[in-house]
XYZ file of C-alpha atoms in Angstrom:
703
model
C 103.506 77.139 62.022
C 105.392 73.940 62.832
C 106.569 73.093 66.335
C 110.140 73.750 65.249
C 109.263 77.151 63.881
C 107.305 78.000 67.004
C 110.363 77.264 69.144
C 112.314 79.808 67.149
C 109.798 82.569 67.899
C 111.415 84.717 70.569
C 109.452 85.389 73.736
C 109.846 89.126 73.043
C 107.956 88.795 69.781
C 104.417 89.851 70.505
C 101.828 88.920 67.900
C 101.186 92.031 65.830
C 98.293 92.238 63.402
C 97.521 95.948 63.403
C 97.041 97.393 59.986
C 99.128 100.418 59.072
C 97.279 103.731 59.210
C 97.405 106.591 56.742
C 99.475 109.747 57.223
C 98.024 113.115 58.252
C 100.084 116.155 57.272
C 100.564 119.352 59.306
C 98.727 122.435 58.002
C 100.766 125.149 56.262
C 99.624 127.668 58.868
C 101.279 125.623 61.624
C 104.487 125.041 59.671
C 104.859 128.776 59.035
C 105.077 129.593 62.751
C 106.793 126.455 64.092
C 109.918 126.621 66.250
C 111.375 123.651 64.371
C 110.580 124.095 60.679
C 114.035 123.705 59.117
C 114.868 120.089 58.126
C 118.536 120.838 58.900
C 117.662 120.169 62.526
C 117.736 116.410 61.799
C 121.355 116.639 60.706
C 122.284 118.727 63.754
C 120.945 115.974 66.027
C 122.214 113.008 63.999
C 124.333 110.358 65.698
C 127.569 111.719 64.245
C 126.949 114.927 66.211
C 126.124 113.141 69.504
C 126.463 114.165 72.329
C 127.414 117.749 71.391
C 124.051 118.180 69.632
C 122.453 118.690 73.053
C 124.343 121.952 73.492
C 121.424 123.357 71.471
C 119.046 122.489 74.326
C 121.424 123.566 77.085
C 121.952 126.955 75.418
C 118.269 127.717 75.986
C 119.134 128.044 79.695
C 121.000 130.656 81.707
C 124.161 129.164 83.222
C 126.244 130.528 86.096
C 129.237 128.576 84.813
C 129.639 126.773 81.492
C 130.326 123.045 81.389
C 133.622 121.497 80.342
C 132.286 117.999 79.454
C 128.980 117.501 77.654
C 128.703 113.788 78.499
C 130.870 111.973 81.036
C 130.722 108.185 80.529
C 133.430 107.271 83.064
C 131.025 105.395 85.387
C 128.444 103.695 83.170
C 125.494 103.605 83.224
C 125.556 106.521 85.655
C 125.880 109.134 82.927
C 126.762 112.725 83.811
C 125.633 115.602 81.594
C 127.124 119.114 81.300
C 129.787 118.400 83.897
C 131.370 121.523 85.348
C 128.310 123.621 84.553
C 126.390 125.406 87.299
C 122.878 126.858 87.276
C 119.678 127.180 89.306
C 116.375 125.771 88.042
C 114.216 128.285 89.927
C 116.193 131.200 88.462
C 115.734 129.790 84.958
C 111.980 129.339 85.431
C 111.201 132.616 87.180
C 113.858 135.292 87.776
C 115.210 135.575 84.266
C 111.764 136.429 82.843
C 111.182 139.429 85.112
C 113.080 141.899 82.940
C 110.688 141.455 80.019
C 107.610 139.647 81.352
C 107.086 140.428 85.022
C 103.395 141.313 84.512
C 102.658 138.356 82.268
C 100.741 135.373 83.680
C 102.962 132.416 84.497
C 99.944 130.358 85.597
C 96.217 130.785 85.149
C 94.676 128.619 87.847
C 91.109 127.382 87.351
C 89.366 126.088 90.504
C 87.006 123.153 90.027
C 83.904 125.034 91.295
C 82.827 127.148 88.313
C 81.534 129.851 90.641
C 85.018 130.565 91.992
C 87.265 133.115 90.332
C 90.064 132.026 88.026
C 93.382 133.344 89.335
C 96.200 134.667 87.164
C 99.620 134.501 88.822
C 102.161 136.755 87.110
C 105.859 135.991 86.910
C 106.391 138.804 89.440
C 103.884 137.274 91.856
C 105.357 133.815 91.324
C 108.811 135.251 92.111
C 107.484 136.778 95.340
C 105.713 133.606 96.458
C 108.661 131.335 95.638
C 111.075 133.552 97.560
C 108.826 133.768 100.604
C 108.291 130.020 100.796
C 112.016 129.405 100.240
C 112.713 131.728 103.182
C 110.179 129.810 105.275
C 111.885 126.515 104.411
C 115.247 128.006 105.357
C 113.710 129.135 108.624
C 112.575 125.562 109.197
C 116.190 124.373 109.018
C 116.115 122.934 105.497
C 119.508 122.913 103.773
C 120.848 122.256 100.286
C 120.774 118.522 99.542
C 117.953 117.755 102.003
C 114.770 116.098 100.778
C 111.296 117.573 101.260
C 108.151 115.570 100.447
C 104.995 117.166 99.052
C 101.559 115.554 99.046
C 99.745 118.258 97.136
C 96.855 118.434 94.660
C 96.596 120.661 91.568
C 96.860 124.038 93.238
C 99.374 126.877 92.609
C 101.006 126.101 95.935
C 102.512 122.972 94.358
C 104.702 124.688 91.704
C 105.510 127.397 94.268
C 106.765 124.711 96.669
C 108.744 122.940 93.934
C 110.448 126.117 92.752
C 111.214 127.190 96.333
C 113.031 123.900 96.913
C 114.864 124.236 93.591
C 115.912 127.741 94.627
C 117.613 126.321 97.713
C 119.106 123.252 96.028
C 116.723 121.105 98.104
C 115.529 117.869 96.478
C 111.739 117.764 96.245
C 109.602 114.641 96.075
C 105.951 115.168 95.107
C 103.544 112.312 95.821
C 100.417 112.349 93.657
C 97.560 113.833 95.709
C 95.290 110.871 94.975
C 97.677 108.415 96.627
C 96.939 107.180 100.118
C 98.658 108.449 103.230
C 100.441 105.118 103.550
C 101.856 105.388 100.013
C 103.068 108.879 100.882
C 104.638 107.618 104.110
C 106.540 104.884 102.266
C 108.038 107.509 99.961
C 108.896 109.781 102.893
C 110.770 106.917 104.532
C 112.602 105.968 101.345
C 113.853 109.512 100.748
C 114.513 110.154 104.465
C 112.540 113.369 104.234
C 111.904 115.161 107.535
C 109.370 117.710 106.286
C 105.992 117.006 104.681
C 104.209 119.789 102.789
C 100.491 119.118 102.367
C 97.082 120.773 101.908
C 94.028 120.851 104.128
C 91.572 120.141 101.309
C 90.825 120.431 97.597
C 87.922 119.945 95.232
C 87.270 116.723 93.392
C 83.987 115.982 91.590
C 82.236 118.802 93.391
C 83.273 117.742 96.895
C 85.831 119.424 99.136
C 88.099 116.483 99.955
C 89.676 116.262 103.419
C 93.310 115.845 102.429
C 95.052 116.665 105.712
C 93.794 113.369 107.177
C 96.259 111.610 104.882
C 99.165 113.500 106.455
C 98.579 111.776 109.785
C 98.530 108.394 108.009
C 101.719 109.324 106.147
C 103.590 110.307 109.289
C 102.499 107.072 111.007
C 103.523 104.945 108.013
C 106.899 106.690 107.805
C 107.454 106.055 111.507
C 106.671 102.342 111.021
C 109.405 102.315 108.372
C 111.888 103.986 110.716
C 111.636 107.612 109.524
C 110.452 110.467 111.716
C 108.743 113.537 110.234
C 109.655 116.638 112.226
C 107.278 119.114 110.636
C 104.076 119.083 108.585
C 103.480 122.322 106.680
C 99.813 122.715 105.746
C 98.741 125.015 102.924
C 95.086 126.016 103.232
C 92.724 125.939 100.248
C 91.118 129.072 101.724
C 93.705 130.992 103.834
C 92.404 131.538 107.344
C 89.801 128.747 107.056
C 90.515 125.112 107.849
C 88.919 122.609 105.442
C 89.836 119.421 107.323
C 88.388 117.579 110.302
C 91.840 116.237 111.137
C 93.220 118.072 114.185
C 96.504 119.937 113.871
C 99.213 118.305 115.997
C 100.868 120.941 118.230
C 104.592 121.331 117.603
C 104.433 119.295 114.382
C 101.724 120.796 112.172
C 101.793 124.418 111.033
C 99.599 126.492 108.713
C 101.782 127.892 105.953
C 99.693 131.049 105.539
C 100.303 131.879 109.221
C 104.044 131.170 109.086
C 104.428 133.277 105.936
C 103.522 136.410 107.901
C 107.119 136.374 109.171
C 108.595 136.089 105.672
C 106.657 138.687 103.674
C 108.878 140.337 101.075
C 111.891 138.168 101.921
C 114.253 137.391 99.055
C 116.472 134.322 98.878
C 119.392 134.245 96.461
C 119.160 131.199 94.155
C 121.836 128.654 95.069
C 124.158 127.941 92.151
C 124.002 124.168 91.761
C 126.240 121.765 89.815
C 124.488 120.520 86.676
C 124.580 116.992 88.115
C 123.009 117.920 91.461
C 119.665 116.118 91.949
C 116.643 118.367 91.352
C 113.839 116.028 92.409
C 112.746 112.444 93.047
C 109.726 111.012 91.248
C 108.541 107.688 92.612
C 107.153 105.033 90.314
C 105.647 101.848 91.684
C 107.083 98.413 91.102
C 105.270 95.093 91.160
C 107.341 94.016 94.121
C 109.615 95.641 96.644
C 109.835 99.278 97.577
C 108.835 102.075 95.172
C 111.523 103.300 92.785
C 112.678 106.864 93.476
C 113.777 108.108 90.059
C 116.443 110.747 90.692
C 116.528 113.517 88.086
C 119.373 115.962 87.629
C 119.270 119.762 87.471
C 121.153 120.726 84.292
C 120.516 117.767 82.000
C 116.869 117.424 82.956
C 116.090 121.141 82.697
C 117.845 121.427 79.331
C 115.960 118.416 77.977
C 112.456 119.499 79.026
C 113.112 123.052 77.811
C 114.334 121.856 74.408
C 111.531 119.336 73.909
C 108.925 121.884 75.073
C 110.189 124.315 72.447
C 110.532 121.937 69.502
C 107.923 119.214 70.152
C 105.271 121.168 72.077
C 106.028 124.173 69.859
C 105.670 126.496 72.837
C 106.192 130.192 72.103
C 106.199 132.832 74.865
C 102.903 134.226 73.543
C 101.087 130.863 73.672
C 98.513 129.933 76.291
C 99.428 126.353 77.004
C 97.368 123.786 78.894
C 98.801 120.471 79.971
C 95.740 118.683 81.327
C 97.797 116.357 83.540
C 98.593 116.293 87.246
C 101.873 117.680 88.530
C 101.989 114.573 90.750
C 103.236 112.682 87.688
C 106.353 113.242 85.599
C 104.295 114.818 82.792
C 103.320 117.626 85.130
C 106.857 118.164 86.390
C 108.312 118.313 82.889
C 105.522 119.873 80.869
C 103.555 122.005 83.339
C 106.311 123.341 85.570
C 109.910 123.141 84.376
C 109.700 123.145 80.558
C 106.995 125.770 79.947
C 108.169 128.104 82.736
C 111.737 127.946 81.485
C 110.418 129.179 78.117
C 108.480 131.996 79.798
C 105.029 130.948 78.593
C 101.603 131.128 80.244
C 100.261 127.785 81.521
C 96.736 126.856 82.556
C 96.348 124.748 85.706
C 93.014 123.114 86.553
C 92.147 121.804 90.010
C 89.532 119.175 89.313
C 88.233 116.352 87.147
C 87.794 116.776 83.378
C 84.071 116.022 83.417
C 82.917 118.225 86.312
C 80.227 119.421 86.250
C 79.841 118.050 82.715
C 82.068 116.883 79.840
C 81.983 120.345 78.234
C 84.130 121.787 81.030
C 87.547 121.487 79.312
C 86.275 123.144 76.155
C 84.639 126.012 78.089
C 87.943 126.642 79.830
C 89.851 126.484 76.536
C 87.440 128.939 74.900
C 87.447 131.397 77.799
C 91.222 131.457 78.251
C 92.215 131.291 74.578
C 94.230 128.085 74.925
C 96.411 127.421 71.855
C 98.198 124.204 72.906
C 96.396 121.302 74.613
C 98.166 118.330 76.191
C 96.477 115.320 77.804
C 96.413 111.520 78.132
C 94.484 108.922 76.089
C 92.615 108.005 79.288
C 91.179 111.530 79.466
C 90.517 111.622 75.717
C 88.583 108.339 75.894
C 86.585 109.592 78.889
C 85.633 112.844 77.146
C 84.774 110.970 73.959
C 82.592 108.556 75.924
C 80.693 111.155 77.938
C 80.607 114.108 75.559
C 81.457 113.085 72.001
C 79.948 116.257 70.485
C 80.833 118.738 73.239
C 83.930 120.253 71.555
C 81.779 121.400 68.611
C 79.782 123.655 70.947
C 82.739 125.871 71.856
C 84.716 128.431 69.888
C 88.293 127.552 70.766
C 91.135 126.920 68.323
C 94.094 124.685 69.150
C 97.176 124.860 66.935
C 98.779 121.858 68.642
C 97.687 118.898 70.778
C 99.687 116.261 72.627
C 98.795 112.796 73.768
C 100.917 111.266 76.532
C 101.115 108.399 78.987
C 100.015 105.317 77.062
C 99.365 104.204 73.487
C 96.299 105.788 71.874
C 93.986 103.720 69.721
C 93.674 104.947 66.110
C 89.910 105.472 66.421
C 90.361 107.612 69.529
C 93.215 109.495 67.811
C 90.915 110.380 64.913
C 88.228 111.728 67.258
C 90.882 113.797 69.019
C 92.101 115.166 65.666
C 88.757 115.735 63.945
C 86.491 116.752 66.830
C 88.755 118.183 69.559
C 91.318 119.627 67.148
C 88.637 120.519 64.586
C 90.910 119.101 61.906
C 93.245 122.083 62.296
C 95.654 121.088 65.071
C 98.770 118.997 64.745
C 99.043 116.084 67.175
C 102.221 114.770 68.747
C 101.687 111.285 70.163
C 104.541 111.104 72.647
C 106.105 107.998 74.132
C 108.228 108.242 77.298
C 108.227 107.314 80.988
C 108.858 108.606 84.509
C 112.463 107.491 84.213
C 113.091 109.387 80.972
C 112.495 113.016 81.982
C 110.999 113.948 78.617
C 109.830 112.639 75.265
C 111.632 109.697 73.639
C 109.418 108.965 70.646
C 107.354 111.506 68.702
C 106.928 113.212 65.378
C 108.473 116.671 65.054
C 105.194 118.443 64.315
C 106.074 120.799 61.428
C 108.424 118.396 59.682
C 106.793 114.962 59.940
C 103.335 113.601 59.145
C 101.207 112.104 61.909
C 100.054 108.488 61.903
C 97.204 107.380 64.208
C 98.352 104.877 66.830
C 102.072 105.431 66.213
C 104.203 107.776 68.281
C 106.664 108.254 65.405
C 110.429 107.826 65.306
C 112.889 108.572 68.093
C 112.998 112.259 69.027
C 115.978 114.468 68.233
C 119.194 112.984 69.610
C 117.527 109.749 70.766
C 118.263 106.532 68.835
C 115.799 103.697 69.588
C 116.151 100.066 68.560
C 113.996 96.959 69.034
C 115.746 93.807 70.295
C 114.432 90.295 70.701
C 115.250 88.162 73.728
C 118.483 86.977 72.086
C 119.793 90.522 71.567
C 119.097 90.439 67.849
C 117.805 93.603 66.210
C 114.173 93.339 65.102
C 114.189 95.108 61.757
C 111.768 97.863 60.769
C 109.013 96.622 58.516
C 109.447 92.988 59.591
C 106.038 92.903 61.253
C 107.699 91.479 64.353
C 107.697 93.094 67.772
C 110.176 93.061 70.602
C 111.624 95.111 73.433
C 112.193 98.760 72.586
C 115.499 100.110 73.872
C 117.422 103.370 73.526
C 120.971 102.886 72.296
C 122.332 106.139 73.780
C 122.072 108.300 76.897
C 120.196 111.628 76.693
C 120.172 114.611 79.088
C 116.704 113.941 80.551
C 117.436 110.385 81.657
C 117.262 109.744 85.390
C 120.561 109.409 87.215
C 119.777 106.412 89.399
C 117.131 104.892 91.671
C 117.464 106.756 94.962
C 119.454 104.574 97.344
C 119.312 101.551 95.009
C 122.032 101.858 92.345
C 122.211 98.070 91.885
C 118.477 97.934 91.100
C 118.963 100.766 88.582
C 121.558 98.739 86.671
C 119.660 95.471 86.993
C 116.268 96.719 85.726
C 117.323 99.085 82.958
C 120.739 98.007 81.665
C 121.696 94.460 82.615
C 119.601 92.641 80.005
C 121.237 94.125 76.903
C 124.620 95.302 78.220
C 127.320 93.962 75.897
C 130.287 94.464 78.213
C 130.066 95.356 81.907
C 133.634 96.695 81.812
C 133.049 99.036 78.866
C 132.893 102.804 79.262
C 131.530 103.220 75.734
C 127.859 104.246 75.862
C 127.200 102.053 72.801
C 127.610 98.967 75.005
C 124.875 100.063 77.427
C 121.434 100.132 75.721
C 118.596 101.295 77.977
C 115.700 98.810 78.337
C 112.450 100.775 78.478
C 110.266 97.815 79.473
C 107.794 98.352 76.629
C 106.989 96.137 73.693
C 107.005 97.806 70.282
C 106.923 97.245 66.543
C 108.575 99.483 63.947
C 106.999 100.047 60.547
C 109.038 100.273 57.360
C 108.683 104.070 57.509
C 110.569 104.120 60.831
C 107.558 104.943 62.996
C 107.220 103.002 66.261
C 103.975 101.621 67.603
C 104.150 101.018 71.352
C 102.306 97.875 72.438
C 102.334 98.543 76.180
C 104.432 97.167 79.004
C 106.281 93.918 78.394
C 104.316 92.543 81.343
C 101.015 93.624 79.699
C 101.199 90.641 77.361
C 98.944 87.592 77.455
C 100.501 84.333 76.258
C 97.723 82.273 74.651
C 98.829 78.833 73.420
C 102.337 80.136 72.744
C 101.137 83.314 71.017
C 101.900 86.554 72.824
C 99.031 89.023 72.489
C 99.527 92.681 73.416
C 96.657 93.953 75.553
C 96.621 97.297 73.762
C 95.961 95.585 70.430
C 93.027 93.629 71.890
C 91.604 96.768 73.467
C 92.006 98.807 70.283
C 90.067 96.184 68.348
C 87.295 96.186 70.952
C 86.665 99.911 70.832
C 86.177 99.836 67.088
C 82.697 98.604 68.100
C 80.449 101.663 67.994
C 78.797 101.043 71.367
C 82.062 100.484 73.289
C 83.727 103.381 75.126
C 86.484 101.584 77.039
C 88.006 98.131 77.028
C 90.444 96.147 79.147
C 91.983 92.777 78.312
C 93.084 90.449 81.112
C 94.493 86.901 81.300
C 92.511 84.065 82.829
C 93.998 80.684 83.758
C 92.903 78.116 81.176
C 93.515 74.398 81.558
C 93.987 73.784 77.837
C 95.665 76.920 76.502
C 97.502 77.907 79.675
C 96.091 81.414 79.469
C 93.032 82.776 77.737
C 91.801 86.331 77.244
C 88.762 87.865 78.879
C 87.610 91.288 77.707
C 85.901 93.828 79.905
C 84.076 96.625 78.114
C 82.161 99.708 79.276
C 79.567 101.179 76.949
C 78.938 104.730 75.809
C 75.951 106.494 77.400
C 72.625 105.505 75.893
C 73.564 101.882 75.166
C 72.455 98.899 77.234
C 74.323 95.596 77.616
C 73.309 92.845 75.219
C 74.540 89.591 73.770
C 74.622 91.366 70.416
C 77.277 93.824 71.653
C 79.331 90.969 73.145
C 79.264 89.242 69.764
C 80.301 92.443 68.010
C 83.384 92.668 70.264
C 84.304 89.042 69.557
C 83.899 89.596 65.814
C 85.943 92.821 65.896
C 88.841 91.048 67.613
C 88.711 88.129 65.185
C 88.604 90.555 62.247
C 91.336 92.886 63.477
C 93.689 90.272 64.960
C 92.586 86.715 64.224
C 90.855 83.716 65.758
C 93.858 83.037 68.023
C 92.961 86.216 69.902
C 89.259 85.409 70.339
C 88.415 86.087 74.010
C 87.004 83.348 76.157
C 84.389 85.796 77.422
C 83.301 89.415 77.011
C 82.036 91.066 80.186
C 80.015 94.273 79.839
C 80.426 96.327 83.017
C 78.981 99.703 84.075
C 82.464 101.175 84.572
C 86.081 100.109 84.971
C 87.933 100.272 88.309
C 90.203 103.278 87.880
C 92.921 105.175 89.653
C 92.355 108.792 90.567
C 94.162 109.756 87.376
C 91.719 107.678 85.310
C 93.869 104.661 84.448
C 92.109 101.309 84.386
C 93.362 98.952 87.120
C 93.751 95.779 85.063
C 95.195 93.765 87.963
C 91.919 94.243 89.863
C 89.882 92.911 86.938
C 92.367 90.077 86.414
C 91.978 89.161 90.082
C 88.191 89.032 89.721
C 88.337 86.864 86.589
C 90.665 84.398 88.331
C 88.962 84.414 91.772
C 92.233 85.780 93.193
C 92.963 88.362 95.845
C 92.543 91.808 94.278
C 94.495 93.657 96.945
C 93.783 97.115 98.333
C 91.227 99.071 96.293
C 90.672 101.931 98.754
C 92.748 104.329 96.685
C 90.659 103.810 93.535
C 88.528 106.691 92.314
C 85.501 104.335 92.265
C 86.142 101.433 94.695
C 82.402 100.699 94.895
C 82.428 99.414 91.295
C 84.713 96.505 92.249
C 82.047 94.624 94.223
C 79.504 95.198 91.446
C 81.845 93.668 88.865
C 82.898 90.804 91.144
C 79.308 89.843 91.923
C 78.317 89.947 88.243
C 81.335 88.017 86.914
C 81.937 85.468 89.639
C 78.262 84.561 90.159
C 77.906 83.838 86.433
C 81.120 81.775 86.457
C 79.959 79.766 89.479
C 76.564 79.151 87.849
C 78.224 77.819 84.701
C 80.789 75.724 86.586
C 83.763 77.804 85.437
C 85.430 78.365 88.808
C 89.173 77.829 88.222
C 91.231 75.481 90.321
C 93.261 76.937 93.163
C 96.061 79.029 91.724
C 99.697 78.181 92.303
C 101.850 80.791 94.118
C 103.478 81.635 90.782
C 100.086 82.176 89.120
C 98.963 84.347 92.031
C 102.042 86.562 91.548
C 101.424 86.724 87.802
C 97.860 87.941 88.306
C 98.950 90.468 90.941
C 101.635 91.807 88.641
C 99.478 92.032 85.546
C 99.247 95.546 84.177
C 101.801 96.846 86.662
C 105.052 98.329 85.408
C 108.199 97.007 87.155
């Protein structure tokens, strides 16, 4: 490539060298029973029928009043869906199923300790619990439009609390249980919530974790930020027994099981809410500044997750469905609570870690409970493949359908998921979407489209994606070039705004590709997802990861996911993470960190295999400067690799707070191994500039 040609390469164009994978077709048995098996559905949701096509999703709900405007674009990009309509999310998820399914399980809750009894919670029992807790909240002075923060783990009390708030028209904000008390306090302050609902303890990796201690930290952090918490409501893991060493604060802290004695049998009429009333806030972290409170609506959001649960998850009322995610993330809100419950299905909820006490645990649960649909993240799939590659073969379960969600999945991992976990019989939907989106944006429709490892598929029904380069030019399908994936149109599940920060909402998601700030035509307001992608000639998208997860080596932009996918084609490698390191000649170079499967020991031979795999799969330009074999990766409580921590180690930079990691002890092990070897070989980098420090801190972090 000449210098002139290189100048013409847009910064959005990430080097893409992945080979195209073959198609896998859905089995006839699945097609015969699928909710969406008629190809006419594509015409119904084509652009010429937008936005009225989404009436099909909205009609799956029970409305108190019908809407007069399907999509109001009068104040772009603050879109309003089903304007004039009124409904209640709690009623749609619980009450309306009582006539036909009151004795059917809404949730089957599996505690982490295998000796404890699994608990089935019927729709009737869920109705009773939701009403009683709603009455308790009313008695605590909570009113429609108020915000209530939850800091709850994977226990039934979490969906009960959510649905109780929804019943009252109260906006709930769940903070992932693995987050620190300080992180919770920041979110309390941002939402101006005056009540915190928490838990005394829960099980994680065989230990009963003291969770209530975080509530005191949260209240203190909120106070520092100028927000006062009036009341802390504490659910107990074992009613009547306190599992925390943190003292209850008189006048502030109350045990929910004791307060509920005054509300037994109480019924609370569901409040009829405008479709555009906020249902919940879901915070997503930024690289800088305060967390972003994504505000999701009631009518549009609920319609979207119900419709996508029916057509893409293929949920039928008779299915036993297991989304192996945490309700603390958007996946759990959309595809454990609101979507499946709205369809009246039975959902499995599991308290603990996937590999406790061993990596056969998920498959034992699936066999015992007769799970038919399984939904989890590539992180979990990789972990189970690493620790128990043959475990699924030991158990007699049968999935008809499996989902992967949360990040791109490497083709090799996809094939293990299909052949070993799915036993070659289950369809897979590889879904692409984000906290901000409410529900799926990219996926194959399982009965009507073939699957392709590593590709999510085309845009979902009623969603029209496009890839733009930095100059707003369309990157054509089949060109082999990558760019920024955007959605050309609004959809009902999209978030309404960033809570309290409407300017930031416009600036992050719409400003870059907006054609005309004065226009009220949705076509002039493409949504910037913040992910890099490439589209094959067949229309399928391959997501390359966050735009900020790109390493620029000598003018070539390398997607981290591509480097990592190449690395785990090496038989011994279980997990891989690519990070940038400051390089005096090339500006940036790549360093690979890999963790091995059990039974393999680190060796120069394995390092060489990784280097060769990357050269073979991508090219010499992508050859890493160094391959580090580590015992494990630093990970969040949800299992995601913290690439910024590794990047900090490689560059001798500040790695920030690691106390909230699931395995903080591994950080010092890695640092000692990597930095001592670099010092010995004279590779210590010069002092980083402030800009380079910020780059390293931001690496692997979504805006």
